[in-house]
Structures are given as C-alpha cells and as structure tokens.
PDB file of C-alpha atoms in Angstrom:
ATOM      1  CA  UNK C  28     191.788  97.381 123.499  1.00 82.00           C
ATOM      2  CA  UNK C  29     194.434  94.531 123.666  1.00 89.00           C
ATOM      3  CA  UNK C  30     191.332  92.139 123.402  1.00 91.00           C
ATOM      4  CA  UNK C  31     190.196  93.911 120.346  1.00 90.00           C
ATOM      5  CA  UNK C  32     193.107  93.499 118.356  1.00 89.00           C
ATOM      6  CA  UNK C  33     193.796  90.236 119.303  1.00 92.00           C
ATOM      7  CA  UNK C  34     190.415  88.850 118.024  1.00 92.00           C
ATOM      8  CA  UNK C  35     190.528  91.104 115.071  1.00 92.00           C
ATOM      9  CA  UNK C  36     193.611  89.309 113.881  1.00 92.00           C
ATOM     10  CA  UNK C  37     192.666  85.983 114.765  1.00 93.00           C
ATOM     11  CA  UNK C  38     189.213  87.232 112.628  1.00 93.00           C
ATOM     12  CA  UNK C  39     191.553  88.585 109.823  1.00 94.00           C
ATOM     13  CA  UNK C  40     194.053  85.789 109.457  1.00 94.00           C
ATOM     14  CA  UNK C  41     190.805  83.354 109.546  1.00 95.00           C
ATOM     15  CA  UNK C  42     189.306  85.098 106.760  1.00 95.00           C
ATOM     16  CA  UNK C  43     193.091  85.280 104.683  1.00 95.00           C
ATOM     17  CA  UNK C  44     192.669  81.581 105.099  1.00 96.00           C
ATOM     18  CA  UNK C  45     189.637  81.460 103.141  1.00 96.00           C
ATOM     19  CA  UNK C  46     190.650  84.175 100.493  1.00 96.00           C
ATOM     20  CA  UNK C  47     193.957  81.720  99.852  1.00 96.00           C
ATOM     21  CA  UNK C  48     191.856  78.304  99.618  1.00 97.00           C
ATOM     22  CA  UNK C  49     189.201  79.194  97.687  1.00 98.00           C
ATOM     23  CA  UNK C  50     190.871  80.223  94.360  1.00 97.00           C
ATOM     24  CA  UNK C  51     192.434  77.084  94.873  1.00 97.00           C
ATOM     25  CA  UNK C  52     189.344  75.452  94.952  1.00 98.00           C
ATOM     26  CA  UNK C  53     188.739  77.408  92.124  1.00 98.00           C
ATOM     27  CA  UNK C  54     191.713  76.302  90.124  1.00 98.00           C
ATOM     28  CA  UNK C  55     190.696  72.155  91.073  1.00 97.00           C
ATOM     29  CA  UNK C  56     187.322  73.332  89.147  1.00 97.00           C
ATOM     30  CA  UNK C  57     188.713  74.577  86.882  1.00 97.00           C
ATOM     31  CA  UNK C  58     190.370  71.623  85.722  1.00 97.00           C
ATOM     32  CA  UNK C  59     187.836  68.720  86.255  1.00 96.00           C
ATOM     33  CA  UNK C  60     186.775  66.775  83.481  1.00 93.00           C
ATOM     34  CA  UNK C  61     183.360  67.887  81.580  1.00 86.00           C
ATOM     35  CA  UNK C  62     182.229  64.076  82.611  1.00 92.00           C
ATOM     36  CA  UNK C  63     183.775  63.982  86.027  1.00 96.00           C
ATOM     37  CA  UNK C  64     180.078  65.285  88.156  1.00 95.00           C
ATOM     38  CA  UNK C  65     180.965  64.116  90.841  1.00 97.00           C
ATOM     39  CA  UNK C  66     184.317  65.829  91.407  1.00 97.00           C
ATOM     40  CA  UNK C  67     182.337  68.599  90.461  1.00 97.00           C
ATOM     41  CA  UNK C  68     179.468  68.870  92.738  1.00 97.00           C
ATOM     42  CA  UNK C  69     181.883  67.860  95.463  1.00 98.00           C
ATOM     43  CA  UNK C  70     184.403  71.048  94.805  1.00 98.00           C
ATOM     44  CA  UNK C  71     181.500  73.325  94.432  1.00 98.00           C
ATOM     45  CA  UNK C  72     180.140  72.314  98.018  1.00 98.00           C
ATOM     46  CA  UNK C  73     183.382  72.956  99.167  1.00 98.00           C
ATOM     47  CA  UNK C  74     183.505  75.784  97.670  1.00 98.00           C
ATOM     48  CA  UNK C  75     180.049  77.133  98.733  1.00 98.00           C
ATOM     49  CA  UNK C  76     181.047  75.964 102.607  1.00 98.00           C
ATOM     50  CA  UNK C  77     184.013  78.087 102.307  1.00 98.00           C
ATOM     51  CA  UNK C  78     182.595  80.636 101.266  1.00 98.00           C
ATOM     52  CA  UNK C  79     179.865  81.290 103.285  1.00 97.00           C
ATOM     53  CA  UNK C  80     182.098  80.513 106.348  1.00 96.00           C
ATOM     54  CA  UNK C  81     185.084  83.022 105.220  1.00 96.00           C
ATOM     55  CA  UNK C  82     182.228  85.686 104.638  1.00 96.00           C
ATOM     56  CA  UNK C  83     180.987  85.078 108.434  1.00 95.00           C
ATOM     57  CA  UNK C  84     184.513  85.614 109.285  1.00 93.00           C
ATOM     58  CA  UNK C  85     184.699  88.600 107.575  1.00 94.00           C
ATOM     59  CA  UNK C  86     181.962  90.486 109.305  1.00 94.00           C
ATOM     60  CA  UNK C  87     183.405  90.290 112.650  1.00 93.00           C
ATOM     61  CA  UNK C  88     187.338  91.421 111.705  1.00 92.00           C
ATOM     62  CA  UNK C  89     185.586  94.702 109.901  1.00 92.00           C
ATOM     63  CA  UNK C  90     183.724  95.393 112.500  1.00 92.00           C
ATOM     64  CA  UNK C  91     186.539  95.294 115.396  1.00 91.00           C
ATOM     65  CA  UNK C  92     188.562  96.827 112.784  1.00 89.00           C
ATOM     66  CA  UNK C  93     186.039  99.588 112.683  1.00 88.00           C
ATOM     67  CA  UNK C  94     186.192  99.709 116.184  1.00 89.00           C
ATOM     68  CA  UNK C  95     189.931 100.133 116.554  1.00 87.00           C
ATOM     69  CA  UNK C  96     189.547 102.806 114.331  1.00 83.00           C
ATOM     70  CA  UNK C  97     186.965 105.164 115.294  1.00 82.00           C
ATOM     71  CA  UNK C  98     186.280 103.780 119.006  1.00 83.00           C
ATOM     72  CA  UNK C  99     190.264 104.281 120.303  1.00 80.00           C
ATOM     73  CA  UNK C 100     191.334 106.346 117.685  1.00 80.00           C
ATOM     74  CA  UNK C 101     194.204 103.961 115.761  1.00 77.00           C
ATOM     75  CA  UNK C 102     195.517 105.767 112.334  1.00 75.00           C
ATOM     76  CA  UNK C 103     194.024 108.923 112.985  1.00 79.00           C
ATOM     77  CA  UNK C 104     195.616 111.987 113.596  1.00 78.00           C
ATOM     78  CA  UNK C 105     198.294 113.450 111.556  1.00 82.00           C
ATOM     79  CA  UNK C 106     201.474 111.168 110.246  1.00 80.00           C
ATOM     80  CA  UNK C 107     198.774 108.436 110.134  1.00 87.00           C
ATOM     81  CA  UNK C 108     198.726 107.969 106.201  1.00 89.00           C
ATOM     82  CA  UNK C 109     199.666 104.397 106.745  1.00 90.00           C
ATOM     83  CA  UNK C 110     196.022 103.510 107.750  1.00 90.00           C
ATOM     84  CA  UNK C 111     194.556 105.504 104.867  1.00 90.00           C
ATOM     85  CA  UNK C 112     196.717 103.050 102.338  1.00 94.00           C
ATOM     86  CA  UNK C 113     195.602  99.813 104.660  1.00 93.00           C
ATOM     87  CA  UNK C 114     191.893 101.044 104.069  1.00 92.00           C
ATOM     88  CA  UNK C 115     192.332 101.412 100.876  1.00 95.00           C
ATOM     89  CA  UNK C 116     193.380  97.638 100.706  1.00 96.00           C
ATOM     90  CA  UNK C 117     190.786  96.411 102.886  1.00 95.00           C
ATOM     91  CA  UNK C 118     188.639  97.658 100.292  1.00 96.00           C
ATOM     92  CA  UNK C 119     190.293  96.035  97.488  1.00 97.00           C
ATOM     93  CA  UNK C 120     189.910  92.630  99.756  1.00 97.00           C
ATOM     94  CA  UNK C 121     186.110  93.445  99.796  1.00 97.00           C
ATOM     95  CA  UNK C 122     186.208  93.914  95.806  1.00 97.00           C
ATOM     96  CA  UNK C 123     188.020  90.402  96.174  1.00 98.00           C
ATOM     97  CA  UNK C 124     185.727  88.703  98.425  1.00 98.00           C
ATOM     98  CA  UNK C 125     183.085  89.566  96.448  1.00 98.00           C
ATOM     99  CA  UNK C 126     184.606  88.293  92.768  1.00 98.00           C
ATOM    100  CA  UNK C 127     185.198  84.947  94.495  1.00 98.00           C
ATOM    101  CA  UNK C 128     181.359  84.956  95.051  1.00 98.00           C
ATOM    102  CA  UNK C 129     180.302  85.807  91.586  1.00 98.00           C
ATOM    103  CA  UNK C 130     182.909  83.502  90.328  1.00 98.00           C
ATOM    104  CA  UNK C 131     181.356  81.019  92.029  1.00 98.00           C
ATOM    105  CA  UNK C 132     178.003  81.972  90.911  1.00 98.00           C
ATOM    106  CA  UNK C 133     179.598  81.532  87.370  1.00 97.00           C
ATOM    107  CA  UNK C 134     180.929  77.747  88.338  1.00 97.00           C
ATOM    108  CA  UNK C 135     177.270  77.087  89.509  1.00 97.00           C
ATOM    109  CA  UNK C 136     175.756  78.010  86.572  1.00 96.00           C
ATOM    110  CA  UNK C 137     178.403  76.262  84.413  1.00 93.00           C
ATOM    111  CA  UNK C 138     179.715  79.284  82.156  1.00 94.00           C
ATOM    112  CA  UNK C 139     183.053  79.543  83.674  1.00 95.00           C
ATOM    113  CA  UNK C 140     185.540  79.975  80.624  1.00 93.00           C
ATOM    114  CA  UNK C 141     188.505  81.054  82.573  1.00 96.00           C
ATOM    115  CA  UNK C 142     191.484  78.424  82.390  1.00 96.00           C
ATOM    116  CA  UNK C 143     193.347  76.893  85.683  1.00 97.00           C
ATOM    117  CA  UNK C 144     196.086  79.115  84.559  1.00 97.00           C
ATOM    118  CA  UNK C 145     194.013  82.174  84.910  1.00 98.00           C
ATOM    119  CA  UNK C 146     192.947  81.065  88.736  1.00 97.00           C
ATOM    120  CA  UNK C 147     196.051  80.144  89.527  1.00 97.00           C
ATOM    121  CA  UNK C 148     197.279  83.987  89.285  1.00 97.00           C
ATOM    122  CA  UNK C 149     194.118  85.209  90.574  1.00 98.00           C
ATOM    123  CA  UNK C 150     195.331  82.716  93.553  1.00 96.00           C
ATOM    124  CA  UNK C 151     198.185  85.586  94.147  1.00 97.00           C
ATOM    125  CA  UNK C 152     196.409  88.423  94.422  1.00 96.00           C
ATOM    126  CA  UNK C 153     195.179  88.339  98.432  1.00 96.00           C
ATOM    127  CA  UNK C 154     199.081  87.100  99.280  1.00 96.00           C
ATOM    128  CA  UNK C 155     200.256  90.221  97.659  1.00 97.00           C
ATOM    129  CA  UNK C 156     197.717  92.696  99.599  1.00 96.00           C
ATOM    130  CA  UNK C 157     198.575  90.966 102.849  1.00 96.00           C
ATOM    131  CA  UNK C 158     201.790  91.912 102.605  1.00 96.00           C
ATOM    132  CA  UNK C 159     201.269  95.352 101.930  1.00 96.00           C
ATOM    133  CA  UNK C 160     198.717  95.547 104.505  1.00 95.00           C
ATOM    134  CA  UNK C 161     201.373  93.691 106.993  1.00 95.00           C
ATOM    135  CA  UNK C 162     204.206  96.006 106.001  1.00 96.00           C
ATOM    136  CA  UNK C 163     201.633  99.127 106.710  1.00 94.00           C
ATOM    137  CA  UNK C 164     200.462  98.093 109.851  1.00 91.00           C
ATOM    138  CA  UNK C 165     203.934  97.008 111.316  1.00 93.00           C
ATOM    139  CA  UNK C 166     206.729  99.879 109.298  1.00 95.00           C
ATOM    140  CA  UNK C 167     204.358 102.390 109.025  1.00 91.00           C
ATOM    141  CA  UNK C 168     205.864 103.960 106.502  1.00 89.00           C
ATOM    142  CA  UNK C 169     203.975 106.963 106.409  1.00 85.00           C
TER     143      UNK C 169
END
C-alpha cells in the first residue's frame, strides 16, 4: 500500500505541475502580439505538449487514487468526511483540467477574448484547491 501512495503522489504532484504551467502558458498567449506568429505557434505547441502530457499524468494518480480508496479502504468508514470534501475537489480539478483543454481549443481557433489579467487569476485557482486538498488529507478535519 506504501507503494501505492507513494506513486500516487509523485502522479499527483506531476500533474499539479502541469495545472500551474499551463495557465501560465496561457497568460504568455494571451499577451503576444496579433503579428508576433511565431511566438504564437511556439506557445501553443507548448501548450498542446503540456497538455497532453499532464492529462497522461492524470490517468494514473486517479486510478491509484481509486485504488487507495476502494481497494484498502482509505476515507471510508465513519469520521471519514475529510475524503468526501477531497473528492469533491478532485472533481473540481477534473472540471479544471478540462477548461484548460477547451481554452486551448479556443487559442487554436483564435477566438480567445479573455485578457492576461483574466488568466492570470485563473492561474490561482489549482494553488488554492491544493491546499485544501493538502490540509484534508494531512488535519483531517473531519
């Protein structure tokens, strides 16, 4: 089980990596010049790279998160309400995951009207749930 856990972090933190660069990516797009292609098409194969790569990542930290779960039984069982609010955030990181890809569907196509401004908030959000998810894992407060 030690094994588990260990590789789902290393699979999670892997993954945080990749939900914290690419809104930054993001926010470089966001601010290139309208004649400036090249800067362009470079970000958005970085961007594309990224993404594809942080969504392999994800696969495997759900799944031995999964496994944790319902194969050795972590968070279930009463006073276990802690891993019913770090689902609930996992899920939220899903609905993330997946607005970073139709944001960059929306960059592709070229009708991204959002400002820098804009992704640099949206930059905050996956630094916020980590921290909840961190503080539920570790205090357990409930």
């Amino acid at each position: 089980m030690l094994w588990i856990k260990a590789l789902h972090i290393v699979f999670i933190a892997s993954w945080f990596a990749g939900l914290f660069y690419l809104p930054r990516i993001f926010v470089n797009l966001a601010m290139v010049a309208a004649d400036s292609k090249a800067e362009r098409d470079r970000l958005l194969l970085m961007a594309r790279k990224l993404y594809k790569f942080m969504t392999i990542l994800a696969v495997p930290a759900l799944v031995l998160g999964l496994w944790l779960w319902l194969g050795y039984g972590i968070g279930r069982g009463p006073g276990q309400g802690w891993m019913h609010a770090k689902l609930a955030i996992v899920l939220l990181l899903i609905g993330y995951h997946h607005s970073c890809g139709l944001i960059l569907r929306k960059f592709e196509a070229g009708n991204m009207q959002r400002s820098h401004v804009w992704f640099r908030w949206f930059n905050e959000v996956p630094v916020l749930m980590m921290l909840a998810a961190v503080i539920l894992v570790v205090v357990k407060p409930f």
